[in-house]
Coordinates of C-alpha atoms and ligand atoms in Angstrom, one line a residue:
X294 CA 10.3 13.7 -11.7
X295 CA 9.8 13.4 -8.0
X296 CA 10.5 9.6 -8.1
X297 CA 14.1 10.4 -8.9
X298 CA 14.6 12.9 -6.0
X299 CA 16.2 12.1 -2.6
X300 CA 14.0 11.6 0.4
X301 CA 14.6 10.9 4.1
X302 CA 12.6 8.1 5.8
X303 CA 13.5 8.4 9.5
X304 CA 17.3 7.9 9.6
X305 CA 17.4 6.4 6.1
X306 CA 18.7 8.8 3.5
X307 CA 17.4 7.6 0.1
X308 CA 19.1 8.8 -3.1
X309 CA 15.8 8.4 -4.9
X310 CA 12.2 7.3 -4.1
X311 CA 12.3 4.1 -6.2
X312 CA 12.2 1.3 -3.5
X313 CA 12.7 -2.4 -4.2
X314 CA 9.8 -4.3 -2.6
X315 CA 10.6 -7.5 -0.6
X316 CA 10.7 -10.4 -3.0
X317 CA 11.2 -14.0 -2.0
X318 CA 13.3 -15.7 -4.7
X319 CA 14.2 -19.0 -3.2
X320 CA 17.9 -18.9 -4.1
X321 CA 19.3 -19.6 -0.7
X322 CA 21.1 -22.7 0.6
X323 CA 18.5 -25.1 1.9
X324 CA 20.6 -26.9 4.5
X325 CA 21.2 -23.9 6.7
X326 CA 18.9 -21.3 5.2
X327 CA 22.1 -19.3 4.5
X328 CA 22.3 -16.5 1.9
X329 CA 24.6 -17.2 -1.0
X330 CA 27.2 -15.2 -3.0
X331 CA 24.7 -15.4 -5.9
X332 CA 22.2 -13.4 -3.8
X333 CA 24.9 -10.8 -3.1
X334 CA 25.3 -10.3 -6.9
X335 CA 21.5 -10.1 -7.4
X336 CA 21.0 -7.4 -4.8
X337 CA 24.2 -5.5 -5.9
X338 CA 22.8 -5.4 -9.4
X339 CA 19.7 -3.5 -7.9
X340 CA 21.7 -1.1 -5.7
X341 CA 20.4 1.8 -7.8
X342 CA 17.2 1.6 -5.8
X343 CA 16.8 4.4 -3.2
X344 CA 16.2 1.5 -0.7
X345 CA 16.2 -2.3 -1.0
X346 CA 13.8 -4.2 1.3
X347 CA 15.2 -7.7 1.4
X348 CA 13.2 -10.8 0.7
X349 CA 11.3 -12.2 3.7
X350 CA 13.9 -13.4 6.1
X351 CA 12.9 -16.0 8.8
X352 CA 13.7 -15.0 12.4
X353 CA 13.8 -18.6 13.8
X354 CA 13.5 -22.2 12.7
X355 CA 9.9 -22.1 14.1
X356 CA 9.1 -19.3 11.7
X357 CA 9.9 -21.3 8.5
X358 CA 7.2 -21.9 5.9
X359 CA 9.1 -22.5 2.6
X360 CA 12.2 -24.1 1.3
X361 CA 15.2 -22.1 0.0
X362 CA 14.3 -18.9 2.0
X363 CA 16.9 -17.2 4.1
X364 CA 17.1 -17.0 7.9
X365 CA 18.8 -14.7 10.3
X366 CA 19.2 -16.7 13.5
X367 CA 22.6 -18.3 13.0
X368 CA 26.2 -17.0 12.6
X369 CA 26.4 -18.6 9.2
X370 CA 23.3 -16.7 8.1
X371 CA 24.7 -13.4 9.4
X372 CA 28.0 -14.1 7.5
X373 CA 25.9 -14.8 4.3
X374 CA 23.9 -11.6 4.7
X375 CA 27.2 -9.7 5.3
X376 CA 28.2 -10.6 1.7
X377 CA 24.9 -9.1 0.5
X378 CA 25.0 -5.8 2.5
X379 CA 28.7 -5.2 1.7
X380 CA 28.0 -5.7 -2.0
X381 CA 25.0 -3.3 -1.9
X382 CA 26.8 -0.7 0.1
X383 CA 29.9 -0.9 -2.2
X384 CA 27.5 0.2 -5.0
X385 CA 26.1 3.1 -3.0
X386 CA 22.8 1.3 -2.0
X387 CA 20.8 1.0 1.2
X388 CA 19.2 -2.3 2.4
X389 CA 16.9 -3.2 5.2
X390 CA 16.0 -6.7 6.3
X391 CA 12.4 -7.9 6.1
X392 CA 11.8 -9.9 9.3
X393 CA 9.4 -12.8 8.8
X394 CA 7.6 -15.5 10.8
X395 CA 5.1 -17.6 8.8
X396 CA 3.1 -18.8 11.7
X397 CA 0.4 -21.2 10.5
X398 CA 1.4 -20.7 6.8
X399 CA 3.8 -23.6 7.1
X400 CA 4.0 -27.4 7.0
X401 CA 5.0 -30.1 9.4
X402 CA 7.9 -31.0 7.2
X403 CA 9.7 -27.8 8.4
X404 CA 9.1 -28.7 12.0
X405 CA 10.2 -32.3 12.4
X406 CA 6.7 -33.5 11.6
X407 CA 5.0 -31.3 14.2
X408 CA 2.4 -28.7 13.3
X409 CA 3.4 -25.1 12.9
X410 CA 2.4 -22.4 15.5
X411 CA -0.2 -19.7 15.4
X412 CA -2.3 -17.5 17.8
X413 CA -5.1 -20.2 17.7
X414 CA -5.6 -23.7 16.4
X415 CA -7.3 -22.6 13.1
X416 CA -6.2 -24.2 9.9
X417 CA -5.8 -21.6 7.1
X418 CA -6.8 -24.4 4.6
X419 CA -4.2 -23.3 2.1
X420 CA -1.9 -25.0 -0.4
X421 CA 1.8 -24.3 0.4
X422 CA 4.9 -25.2 -1.6
X423 CA 6.2 -28.6 -0.5
X424 CA 9.3 -30.6 -1.4
X425 CA 7.7 -33.8 -0.1
X426 CA 4.3 -33.6 -1.9
X427 CA 2.0 -32.7 1.0
X428 CA 1.3 -29.0 0.4
X429 CA -2.0 -28.7 2.3
X430 CA -1.8 -26.7 5.6
X431 CA -2.7 -28.4 8.9
X432 CA -4.3 -27.2 12.1
X433 CA -1.5 -25.3 13.9
X434 CA -0.7 -25.4 17.6
X435 CA -1.8 -22.3 19.6
X436 CA 1.1 -20.4 21.1
X437 CA 1.1 -20.3 24.9
X438 CA 1.9 -16.9 26.6
X439 CA 5.4 -18.1 27.3
X440 CA 5.8 -19.2 23.7
X441 CA 4.8 -15.7 22.6
X442 CA 7.5 -14.2 24.8
X443 CA 10.0 -16.5 23.1
X444 CA 8.9 -15.3 19.7
X445 CA 9.3 -11.7 20.8
X446 CA 12.8 -12.7 21.9
X447 CA 13.4 -14.3 18.5
X448 CA 12.6 -10.9 16.8
X449 CA 15.0 -9.2 19.2
X450 CA 17.8 -11.6 18.3
X451 CA 17.0 -11.3 14.6
X452 CA 17.3 -7.5 14.9
X453 CA 20.6 -7.7 16.6
X454 CA 21.7 -10.1 13.9
X455 CA 20.5 -7.8 11.2
X456 CA 22.7 -5.1 12.6
X457 CA 25.6 -7.4 12.9
X458 CA 25.1 -8.4 9.2
X459 CA 25.3 -4.7 8.2
X460 CA 21.7 -4.0 7.4
X461 CA 20.6 -0.3 7.5
X462 CA 17.3 -1.2 9.2
X463 CA 14.5 -3.7 9.4
X464 CA 11.0 -4.0 8.1
X465 CA 8.6 -6.1 10.1
X466 CA 6.5 -8.3 7.8
X467 CA 3.2 -7.7 9.6
X468 CA 1.0 -8.6 6.6
X469 CA 0.0 -11.1 3.9
X470 CA -1.5 -13.7 6.2
X471 CA 1.6 -14.4 8.2
X472 CA 2.1 -14.5 12.0
X473 CA 1.3 -10.8 12.9
X474 CA -1.6 -10.7 10.5
X475 CA -2.9 -14.0 12.1
X476 CA -2.9 -12.1 15.5
X477 CA -4.6 -9.1 14.0
X478 CA -7.5 -11.0 12.4
X479 CA -10.4 -12.3 14.4
X480 CA -10.7 -15.1 11.8
X481 CA -7.4 -16.6 12.9
X482 CA -7.1 -15.2 16.5
X483 CA -9.7 -16.8 18.8
X484 CA -7.7 -16.2 22.0
X485 CA -9.5 -15.2 25.2
X486 CA -6.3 -14.0 27.0
X487 CA -4.7 -10.5 26.6
X488 CA -3.6 -11.4 23.0
X489 CA -7.1 -11.8 21.7
X490 CA -10.5 -10.0 21.6
X491 CA -10.2 -6.2 21.4
X492 CA -8.1 -4.3 18.8
X493 CA -5.7 -3.5 21.6
X494 CA -5.3 -7.1 22.5
X495 CA -4.9 -8.4 19.0
X496 CA -2.2 -5.8 18.4
X497 CA -0.4 -6.5 21.6
X498 CA 2.0 -9.1 20.1
X499 CA 3.0 -6.7 17.3
X500 CA 3.8 -3.9 19.7
X501 CA 5.7 -6.2 22.1
X502 CA 7.9 -7.0 19.1
X503 CA 8.2 -3.4 18.1
X504 CA 9.3 -2.6 21.7
X505 CA 11.9 -5.4 21.6
X506 CA 13.2 -4.3 18.2
X507 CA 13.5 -0.8 19.6
X508 CA 15.7 -2.0 22.4
X509 CA 18.3 -3.1 19.8
X510 CA 17.9 -0.7 16.9
X511 CA 16.8 3.0 16.7
X512 CA 13.2 2.9 15.7
X513 CA 13.8 5.5 13.0
X514 CA 15.5 2.6 11.1
X515 CA 12.4 0.4 11.5
X516 CA 9.4 0.1 9.2
X517 CA 6.4 -2.3 8.9
X518 CA 4.2 -3.6 6.2
X519 CA 0.5 -3.6 5.9
X520 CA -1.4 -5.0 3.0
X521 CA -5.0 -4.7 4.2
X522 CA -6.8 -5.4 1.0
X523 CA -5.1 -8.7 0.1
X524 CA -8.4 -10.5 0.0
X525 CA -9.1 -14.3 0.0
X526 CA -5.3 -14.9 0.2
X527 CA -3.4 -17.1 2.6
X528 CA -6.5 -18.1 4.4
X529 CA -7.6 -14.7 5.5
X530 CA -10.4 -12.5 4.1
X531 CA -11.0 -8.8 4.2
X532 CA -14.0 -8.2 6.5
X533 CA -15.6 -5.1 8.2
X534 CA -13.1 -5.3 11.0
X535 CA -10.0 -5.2 8.8
X536 CA -9.8 -1.4 8.3
X537 CA -10.7 -0.5 12.0
X538 CA -8.1 -3.1 13.2
X539 CA -5.3 -1.8 11.0
X540 CA -6.2 1.8 11.7
X541 CA -5.8 1.0 15.4
X542 CA -2.3 -0.4 14.6
X543 CA -1.2 2.6 12.6
X544 CA -2.5 5.2 15.0
X545 CA -0.7 3.5 17.9
X546 CA 2.5 3.1 15.9
X547 CA 2.5 6.9 15.3
X548 CA 4.2 7.4 18.7
X549 CA 7.1 5.1 17.9
X550 CA 8.9 7.5 15.4
X551 CA 9.3 4.8 12.8
X552 CA 11.2 5.1 9.5
X553 CA 8.2 4.2 7.4
X554 CA 4.8 2.5 6.9
X555 CA 4.8 0.3 3.8
X556 CA 1.3 0.0 2.3
X557 CA 0.1 -2.1 -0.6
X558 CA -2.8 -1.1 -2.7
X559 CA -5.4 -3.7 -3.7
X560 CA -3.7 -6.2 -6.1
X561 CA -7.1 -7.5 -7.2
X562 CA -9.3 -4.4 -7.3
X563 CA -12.3 -6.2 -8.8
X564 CA -12.3 -8.7 -5.9
X565 CA -12.1 -5.9 -3.4
X566 CA -14.8 -3.8 -5.0
X567 CA -17.6 -6.1 -3.9
X568 CA -16.3 -6.7 -0.4
X569 CA -18.1 -4.8 2.5
X570 CA -15.6 -2.8 4.5
X571 CA -12.9 -2.8 1.8
X572 CA -10.8 0.2 0.7
X573 CA -10.3 1.1 -2.9
X574 CA -7.4 3.4 -2.0
X575 CA -5.4 2.2 1.0
X576 CA -3.0 5.2 0.9
X577 CA -5.8 7.7 0.8
X578 CA -7.2 6.2 4.0
X579 CA -4.0 5.9 6.0
X580 CA -2.1 9.0 4.8
X581 CA -4.0 11.4 7.0
X582 CA -3.8 9.0 10.0
X583 CA -0.1 8.2 9.8
X584 CA 2.6 10.5 11.1
X585 CA 5.4 8.4 9.7
X586 CA 6.6 8.4 6.0
X587 CA 4.7 6.1 3.7
X588 CA 6.0 3.8 1.0
X589 CA 3.3 2.9 -1.5
X590 CA 3.2 -0.4 -3.5
X591 CA 1.1 -2.6 -5.7
X592 CA 0.6 -2.7 -9.4
X593 CA 2.2 0.6 -10.1
X594 CA 4.3 1.7 -13.1
X595 CA 6.5 4.8 -13.3
X596 CA 3.7 7.2 -14.0
X597 CA 1.2 5.8 -11.5
X598 CA 3.9 5.9 -8.8
X599 CA 4.8 9.4 -9.7
X600 CA 1.2 10.4 -9.5
X601 CA 0.9 9.0 -6.0
X602 CA 3.9 11.0 -5.0
X603 CA 2.6 14.2 -6.6
X604 CA -0.8 13.7 -4.9
X605 CA 1.0 13.5 -1.5
X606 CA -0.2 10.0 -0.9
X607 CA 3.3 8.6 -0.4
X608 CA 6.9 9.6 0.1
X609 CA 8.4 6.7 -1.8
X610 CA 7.2 4.0 -4.2
X611 CA 8.0 0.3 -3.9
X612 CA 8.1 -1.9 -7.1
X613 CA 8.2 -5.6 -7.0
X614 CA 8.0 -7.4 -10.3
X615 CA 9.6 -4.5 -12.1
X616 CA 12.7 -4.9 -10.0
X617 CA 12.9 -8.6 -10.7
X618 CA 13.1 -8.0 -14.4
X619 CA 15.0 -4.7 -14.5
X620 CA 18.1 -4.4 -12.4
X621 CA 18.6 -0.9 -13.8
X622 CA 15.0 0.2 -13.1
X623 CA 16.0 3.7 -12.0
X624 CA 17.9 4.4 -15.2
X625 CA 15.0 3.1 -17.2
X626 CA 12.6 5.4 -15.4
X627 CA 15.0 8.3 -16.0
X628 CA 15.3 7.6 -19.7
X629 CA 11.6 6.7 -20.2
X630 CA 12.9 3.4 -21.5
X631 CA 10.7 0.3 -21.9
X632 CA 10.9 -2.4 -19.2
X633 CA 11.8 -6.0 -19.5
X634 CA 8.9 -8.3 -18.7
X635 CA 9.3 -10.6 -15.7
X636 CA 9.4 -14.3 -16.3
X637 CA 7.0 -15.9 -13.6
X638 CA 8.4 -19.4 -14.3
X639 CA 11.7 -18.4 -12.8
X640 CA 10.4 -16.4 -9.7
X641 CA 11.1 -19.3 -7.3
X642 CA 13.0 -21.7 -9.6
X643 CA 16.5 -21.5 -8.2
X644 CA 19.6 -20.9 -10.3
X645 CA 21.0 -17.9 -12.1
X646 CA 18.5 -17.9 -15.0
X647 CA 15.7 -15.3 -14.4
X648 CA 17.7 -14.1 -11.4
X649 CA 21.1 -12.6 -12.6
X650 CA 20.6 -12.5 -16.3
X651 CA 18.0 -9.8 -17.0
X652 CA 19.6 -7.3 -19.4
X653 CA 20.3 -3.7 -18.6
X654 CA 19.9 -0.9 -21.1
X655 CA 23.7 -0.7 -21.6
X656 CA 24.2 -4.5 -21.8
Ligands
LIG269 C1 8.1 -13.4 -6.6 C2 7.5 -12.6 -5.5 C3 7.9 -12.7 -4.2 C4 7.4 -11.9 -3.1 N1 7.9 -12.1 -1.9 C5 7.5 -11.2 -0.9 C6 8.1 -11.2 0.4 O1 9.1 -12.0 0.7 N2 7.6 -10.4 1.3 C7 6.6 -9.5 1.1 O2 6.2 -8.8 2.0 N3 6.0 -9.5 -0.1 C8 6.5 -10.3 -1.1 N4 5.9 -10.2 -2.4 C9 5.0 -9.1 -2.7 C10 5.7 -7.9 -3.3 O3 6.6 -7.3 -2.3 C11 4.8 -6.8 -3.8 O4 3.9 -6.4 -2.8 C12 4.0 -7.3 -5.0 O5 4.8 -7.9 -6.0 C13 3.2 -6.1 -5.7 O6 4.0 -5.1 -6.2 P1 4.3 -5.0 -7.8 O7 2.9 -4.9 -8.4 O8 5.1 -3.8 -8.0 O9 4.9 -6.3 -8.2 C14 6.4 -11.0 -3.4 C15 5.9 -10.8 -4.7 C16 6.4 -11.6 -5.8 C17 6.0 -11.4 -7.2

C-alpha cells in the first residue's frame, strides 16, 4: 500500500504518507492561550502519522477568534509547544505548526470590545462560538497598510517561535474563510490600494508573509492550505473567480520551493455541484499546475486515499476526523482493521474525554 511507504515533502522526511490534518480541539489554557501537558499526550499518541499538522495556532492576540485555542506569540506558549514537539519527536514523529489569523471571523470579546480586523469593513454575518453569549460577527475594521506590515511581522515572529518550540516546519492557514482567504476573495476584499483588485494585488499579503516566513525558516519546511470548494462557509462563497484566483496563488507559489500544498476536496459535493465555477476534483485541477508536493484531504477513507495516491493526484493524504478517533490510525490501515467513530460532542468540549481516551487496537 502506497499510503504506508515513506515520502519526502521538501525537507520533511515522512515515514509514511498518512498525515494528521490540522484539528482545533480547544484544550488549551484560556488565560494565556498556552498549550498544556494534556495536548502533548494527545499529539504523542498520534506520532505514528507520517506528519502531524498542528491545530490552528494564533500568531498574535489580534488574530484570535475562539476560546481555548493555542497561540505562538509568547515565551510561555513556546514553552508549552516545546512539551508537544518533544513528546512527538520522542515517539519518532514529525510535527509542523499551522499558523493562523482569524481576521474578521472573530468577536469583540477577544479584542477588549473592539471589532476584529480584516482587509475591508465587510461583516461575514456568521455565528461564532462565544463564552459571553453574543456569537454574531460584527463589521470588522479595515487594516491600514501599516497594519498589514505589522501582521506580516507577526507571522515572522510566529515562525521564529515555531522554530524555537522545536517544530519541523509551518503550514500557513490560507483558507477556510480566515484572514488570507479574506484577502483572496473579492467578496471580502474591497480594497482599492495595492492589496485589492487584481489577482496579483489580492495575493500580495500572502506572498509578503511567505517572504517573511522564508527569512526565518527554509521554505522547503513551509506549506500552505487551500480549500477552494468550501462553499457557503464562514461568510464566503465559491464564485467564478475562486478557481482563477487560487490558480494564480499556486502558480506564483511554485517558484518558492515549498514543502507542500495542502488541498481539501469538496466536503459537501452536492452543494458544489450546482455552483458555477466550482471544481468537483480540486486535486485534478491543481496537480498539473503545482510543482510542489501535494497533500490531499477531505472525506477520504483508507482506500479512497490510496486511490488518489495511485492516480498520482497527491503525494500524501491528510485525515482529520479519523485521527481524532484513532490514535493508531496507521496500524489500523496496515491491518485493515475497523476504525473507531469520532464523537462530535467532544470535539471542542475540553477535558480528557474524547481526547485522550479513544482505544487503540492493542488496548
Ligand atoms: C474538530 C475539527 C477541527 C478542525 N480544525 C481545523 C483547524 O484548526 N485548521 C484547519 O485548517 N482545518 C481544521 N479542520 C478541518 C480538517 O483539517 C479537515 O479538513 C476536515 O476534517 C476534513 O477532513 P476529514 O474528512 O478527513 O475529517 C477541522 C475539522 C474538525 C472536524
